[in-house]
Tab-separated table of C-alpha atoms in Angstrom:
chain	number	residue	atom	x	y	z
A	16	MET	CA	0.882	25.890	-5.341
A	17	ASN	CA	-1.053	25.107	-8.519
A	18	THR	CA	-2.339	21.652	-9.259
A	19	PRO	CA	0.119	20.511	-11.991
A	20	LEU	CA	3.149	21.656	-10.001
A	21	THR	CA	1.874	20.073	-6.791
A	22	ILE	CA	1.276	16.756	-8.508
A	23	ALA	CA	4.664	16.922	-10.254
A	24	VAL	CA	6.507	17.523	-6.979
A	25	TRP	CA	4.740	14.687	-5.170
A	26	ALA	CA	5.256	12.380	-8.162
A	27	LEU	CA	8.979	13.190	-8.236
A	28	VAL	CA	9.328	12.493	-4.525
A	29	GLY	CA	7.297	9.294	-4.845
A	30	GLY	CA	9.411	8.038	-7.723
A	31	ALA	CA	12.639	8.818	-5.897
A	32	LEU	CA	11.439	7.036	-2.761
A	33	GLY	CA	10.389	4.011	-4.780
A	34	VAL	CA	13.764	3.694	-6.506
A	35	CYS	CA	15.914	4.501	-3.467
A	36	GLY	CA	13.856	2.356	-1.115
A	37	THR	CA	14.160	-0.643	-3.399
A	38	LEU	CA	17.904	-0.205	-3.897
A	39	VAL	CA	18.465	0.079	-0.140
A	40	LEU	CA	16.399	-3.048	0.378
A	41	SER	CA	18.544	-4.861	-2.189
A	42	LEU	CA	21.548	-4.393	0.102
A	43	GLN	CA	19.729	-6.252	2.868
A	44	ARG	CA	18.204	-8.967	0.693
A	45	ALA	CA	20.810	-9.934	-1.883
A	46	ASP	CA	18.996	-13.252	-2.300
A	47	LEU	CA	16.084	-11.484	-3.986
A	48	ARG	CA	18.317	-10.253	-6.821
A	49	ILE	CA	16.664	-6.841	-6.838
A	50	GLY	CA	18.065	-5.178	-9.939
A	51	HIS	CA	17.505	-1.906	-11.734
A	52	SER	CA	14.359	-3.165	-13.469
A	53	ILE	CA	12.642	-3.756	-10.123
A	54	ALA	CA	13.876	-0.405	-8.823
A	55	LEU	CA	12.445	1.338	-11.884
A	56	THR	CA	9.152	-0.508	-11.440
A	57	ALA	CA	9.043	0.653	-7.819
A	58	GLY	CA	9.827	4.149	-9.043
A	59	ALA	CA	6.907	4.010	-11.470
A	60	PHE	CA	4.593	2.811	-8.707
A	61	GLY	CA	5.978	5.580	-6.491
A	62	VAL	CA	5.205	8.164	-9.169
A	63	LEU	CA	1.640	6.844	-9.328
A	64	ALA	CA	1.311	7.122	-5.550
A	65	GLY	CA	2.788	10.613	-5.677
A	66	CYS	CA	0.263	11.695	-8.300
A	67	VAL	CA	-2.621	10.521	-6.115
A	68	LEU	CA	-1.271	12.266	-3.020
A	69	GLY	CA	-0.354	15.350	-5.051
A	70	TRP	CA	-3.889	15.612	-6.353
A	71	ARG	CA	-5.215	15.364	-2.807
A	72	ALA	CA	-2.757	18.020	-1.636
A	73	SER	CA	-3.820	20.463	-4.336
A	74	HIS	CA	-7.559	20.039	-3.797
A	75	ASN	CA	-7.900	20.115	-0.027
A	76	ASP	CA	-6.237	21.186	3.179
A	77	ASP	CA	-5.024	17.803	4.420
A	78	GLN	CA	-2.279	18.206	7.022
A	79	ILE	CA	-1.446	14.533	7.339
A	80	LEU	CA	-0.721	13.520	3.743
A	81	LEU	CA	2.771	12.385	4.716
A	82	PHE	CA	1.102	9.751	6.889
A	83	TRP	CA	-0.736	8.371	3.865
A	84	PHE	CA	2.350	8.816	1.701
A	85	ALA	CA	4.454	6.654	4.030
A	86	ALA	CA	2.014	3.761	3.665
A	87	SER	CA	1.777	4.320	-0.089
A	88	ALA	CA	5.566	4.277	-0.524
A	89	VAL	CA	5.866	0.983	1.363
A	90	ALA	CA	3.044	-0.481	-0.724
A	91	ALA	CA	4.716	0.724	-3.944
A	92	VAL	CA	8.058	-0.923	-3.128
A	93	SER	CA	6.322	-4.108	-1.962
A	94	ALA	CA	4.190	-4.253	-5.110
A	95	ALA	CA	7.201	-3.872	-7.416
A	96	ILE	CA	9.141	-6.666	-5.728
A	97	ASP	CA	6.073	-8.907	-5.595
A	98	LEU	CA	5.439	-8.336	-9.295
A	99	ARG	CA	8.930	-9.504	-10.275
A	100	ARG	CA	9.916	-11.878	-7.468
A	101	ARG	CA	6.554	-13.098	-6.091
A	102	ILE	CA	7.496	-12.120	-2.546
A	103	ILE	CA	6.880	-9.160	-0.229
A	104	PRO	CA	9.935	-8.723	2.036
A	105	ASN	CA	9.420	-8.362	5.771
A	106	GLN	CA	12.002	-5.562	5.777
A	107	ALA	CA	9.730	-3.325	3.700
A	108	LEU	CA	6.795	-4.027	5.989
A	109	GLY	CA	8.982	-3.322	9.018
A	110	VAL	CA	9.752	0.143	7.668
A	111	GLY	CA	6.022	0.726	7.286
A	112	LEU	CA	5.379	-0.346	10.864
A	113	VAL	CA	8.029	2.054	12.163
A	114	ALA	CA	6.558	4.861	10.032
A	115	TRP	CA	3.119	4.167	11.502
A	116	ALA	CA	4.423	4.255	15.079
A	117	VAL	CA	6.337	7.500	14.506
A	118	SER	CA	3.254	9.046	12.899
A	119	MET	CA	1.160	8.216	15.947
A	120	LEU	CA	3.557	10.285	18.058
A	121	LEU	CA	4.054	13.163	15.621
A	122	TRP	CA	0.387	13.822	14.894
A	123	GLY	CA	-1.006	13.374	18.378
A	124	VAL	CA	-3.396	10.601	17.456
A	125	GLY	CA	-5.965	9.799	20.124
A	126	PHE	CA	-5.930	6.528	22.048
A	127	GLU	CA	-9.243	5.439	20.529
A	128	SER	CA	-7.828	5.817	17.014
A	129	VAL	CA	-4.729	3.804	17.894
A	130	VAL	CA	-6.830	0.991	19.354
A	131	ARG	CA	-9.080	1.005	16.289
A	132	ALA	CA	-6.031	0.810	14.027
A	133	VAL	CA	-4.504	-2.126	15.893
A	134	LEU	CA	-7.821	-3.975	15.993
A	135	SER	CA	-8.269	-3.381	12.260
A	136	ALA	CA	-4.882	-4.945	11.579
A	137	VAL	CA	-5.630	-7.936	13.817
A	138	VAL	CA	-9.058	-8.582	12.299
A	139	VAL	CA	-7.846	-8.192	8.717
A	140	GLY	CA	-4.787	-10.332	9.392
A	141	ALA	CA	-6.857	-13.116	10.970
A	142	LEU	CA	-9.426	-13.052	8.169
A	143	LEU	CA	-6.787	-13.156	5.456
A	144	LEU	CA	-4.896	-15.953	7.177
A	145	VAL	CA	-7.979	-18.089	6.612
A	146	VAL	CA	-8.148	-16.943	2.991
A	147	SER	CA	-4.457	-17.744	2.540
A	148	TYR	CA	-4.902	-21.212	4.022
A	149	PHE	CA	-7.637	-22.143	1.569
A	150	SER	CA	-6.104	-20.403	-1.460
A	151	ALA	CA	-3.537	-23.167	-2.106
A	152	GLY	CA	-0.722	-20.670	-2.512
A	153	GLY	CA	-2.707	-18.122	-4.481
A	154	PHE	CA	-2.700	-15.608	-1.631
A	155	GLY	CA	0.596	-15.533	0.233
A	156	MET	CA	1.659	-14.453	3.695
A	157	GLY	CA	3.289	-11.348	2.250
A	158	ASP	CA	-0.089	-10.255	0.913
A	159	VAL	CA	-1.656	-10.926	4.309
A	160	LYS	CA	0.949	-8.852	6.137
A	161	LEU	CA	0.849	-5.966	3.653
A	162	LEU	CA	-2.936	-5.682	3.869
A	163	ALA	CA	-2.787	-5.938	7.664
A	164	LEU	CA	-0.246	-3.096	7.690
A	165	LEU	CA	-2.432	-0.939	5.450
A	166	ALA	CA	-5.398	-1.789	7.679
A	167	MET	CA	-3.400	-0.399	10.581
A	168	PHE	CA	-2.879	2.850	8.675
A	169	GLY	CA	-6.463	3.065	7.422
A	170	GLY	CA	-7.897	2.009	10.762
A	171	VAL	CA	-6.599	5.208	12.324
A	172	VAL	CA	-9.408	7.137	10.660
A	173	SER	CA	-12.209	4.669	9.931
A	174	PRO	CA	-13.045	1.013	9.221
A	175	HIS	CA	-14.521	2.290	5.952
A	176	VAL	CA	-11.010	2.943	4.620
A	177	VAL	CA	-9.979	-0.602	5.523
A	178	VAL	CA	-13.046	-2.225	3.969
A	179	ALA	CA	-12.764	-0.143	0.796
A	180	THR	CA	-9.115	-1.144	0.353
A	181	LEU	CA	-9.971	-4.833	0.754
A	182	ILE	CA	-12.911	-4.671	-1.660
A	183	ILE	CA	-11.103	-2.723	-4.389
A	184	SER	CA	-7.950	-4.846	-4.102
A	185	SER	CA	-9.953	-8.064	-4.344
A	186	ALA	CA	-12.073	-6.783	-7.228
A	187	THR	CA	-9.138	-5.563	-9.326
A	188	GLY	CA	-7.039	-8.645	-8.567
A	189	GLY	CA	-9.903	-11.009	-9.362
A	190	ALA	CA	-10.766	-9.201	-12.583
A	191	ALA	CA	-7.129	-9.257	-13.690
A	192	GLY	CA	-6.871	-12.975	-12.920
A	193	VAL	CA	-9.967	-13.791	-14.963
A	194	LEU	CA	-8.713	-11.633	-17.841
A	195	LEU	CA	-5.300	-13.337	-17.833
A	196	VAL	CA	-6.954	-16.770	-17.880
A	197	ILE	CA	-9.209	-15.740	-20.779
A	198	MET	CA	-6.186	-14.401	-22.681
A	199	GLN	CA	-4.376	-17.668	-21.826
A	200	HIS	CA	-1.435	-15.912	-20.196
A	201	ILE	CA	-1.862	-18.037	-17.058
A	202	ARG	CA	-3.495	-21.344	-16.142
A	203	THR	CA	-6.747	-21.416	-14.186
A	204	ARG	CA	-5.241	-22.068	-10.728
A	205	GLU	CA	-1.901	-20.360	-11.328
A	206	PRO	CA	-1.281	-17.663	-8.676
A	207	ILE	CA	-0.676	-14.061	-9.683
A	208	PRO	CA	1.303	-11.435	-7.746
A	209	PHE	CA	-1.308	-9.634	-5.660
A	210	GLY	CA	0.890	-6.763	-4.424
A	211	PRO	CA	0.140	-4.416	-7.349
A	212	PHE	CA	-3.591	-4.869	-6.802
A	213	ILE	CA	-3.234	-4.116	-3.098
A	214	LEU	CA	-1.450	-0.902	-4.084
A	215	CYS	CA	-4.229	-0.142	-6.568
A	216	GLY	CA	-6.915	-0.674	-3.936
A	217	TRP	CA	-5.076	1.493	-1.435
A	218	LEU	CA	-4.504	4.407	-3.824
A	219	LEU	CA	-8.055	4.350	-5.161
A	220	THR	CA	-9.333	4.392	-1.588
A	221	ILE	CA	-7.230	7.457	-0.781
A	222	LEU	CA	-8.349	9.105	-4.009
A	223	LEU	CA	-12.045	8.546	-3.309
A	224	THR	CA	-12.146	9.103	0.456
A	225	SER	CA	-13.546	12.428	1.643
A	226	ASP	CA	-11.261	15.095	3.110
A	227	LYS	CA	-13.073	14.944	6.439
A	228	LEU	CA	-12.626	11.189	6.766
A	229	LEU	CA	-8.930	11.258	5.829
A	230	ASN	CA	-8.322	13.572	8.775
A	231	ALA	CA	-10.796	11.986	11.185
A	232	GLY	CA	-8.358	10.182	13.464
A	233	PHE	CA	-6.005	13.106	13.971
A	234	VAL	CA	-6.588	15.483	16.833
A	235	SER	CA	-3.807	17.919	16.062
């Protein structure tokens, strides 16, 4: 399959998952008032995730892209809701956790990789809990749980994936915050939705990670 067609297919699937996932979630969380605008935002984020995964699919022989796509889809839906409602629903993260567990069974991941993934999530979660405590509301529990979930996915292959996601997310989020303050769109200590920057960090990490490393934790 040529590159443009591969990317288009993955982008279409990503967009559909973003929209459908958000609309399904709206049935469970009516209190969030998840309307069509949020669903379309999730669809746009899903298209972005699909483009990244589609590019990877067309340039290498990855056999486990669906594993990365599952995490990316959850991050896309979470980012869209966080952007509009300043909250990351536990239901979305629960779907991601189930997808991770199923993936461990489907792809025959070794015990060492599973342990590394769980430890990555625990360490990242504990570290970010401290950050959240001292951030005075600027870094919420939803952000902590989403990054811990992505650490569990990334930890399957290498701590490098986890660290890269944290660094890029923090850098892009911090830069955006400074820019918004300079442009006077927000006050100095006003919190910003961090979900989109977590998604950005995750997708850039996938885009830049070597083929060998993306497959490192999978034995079959």
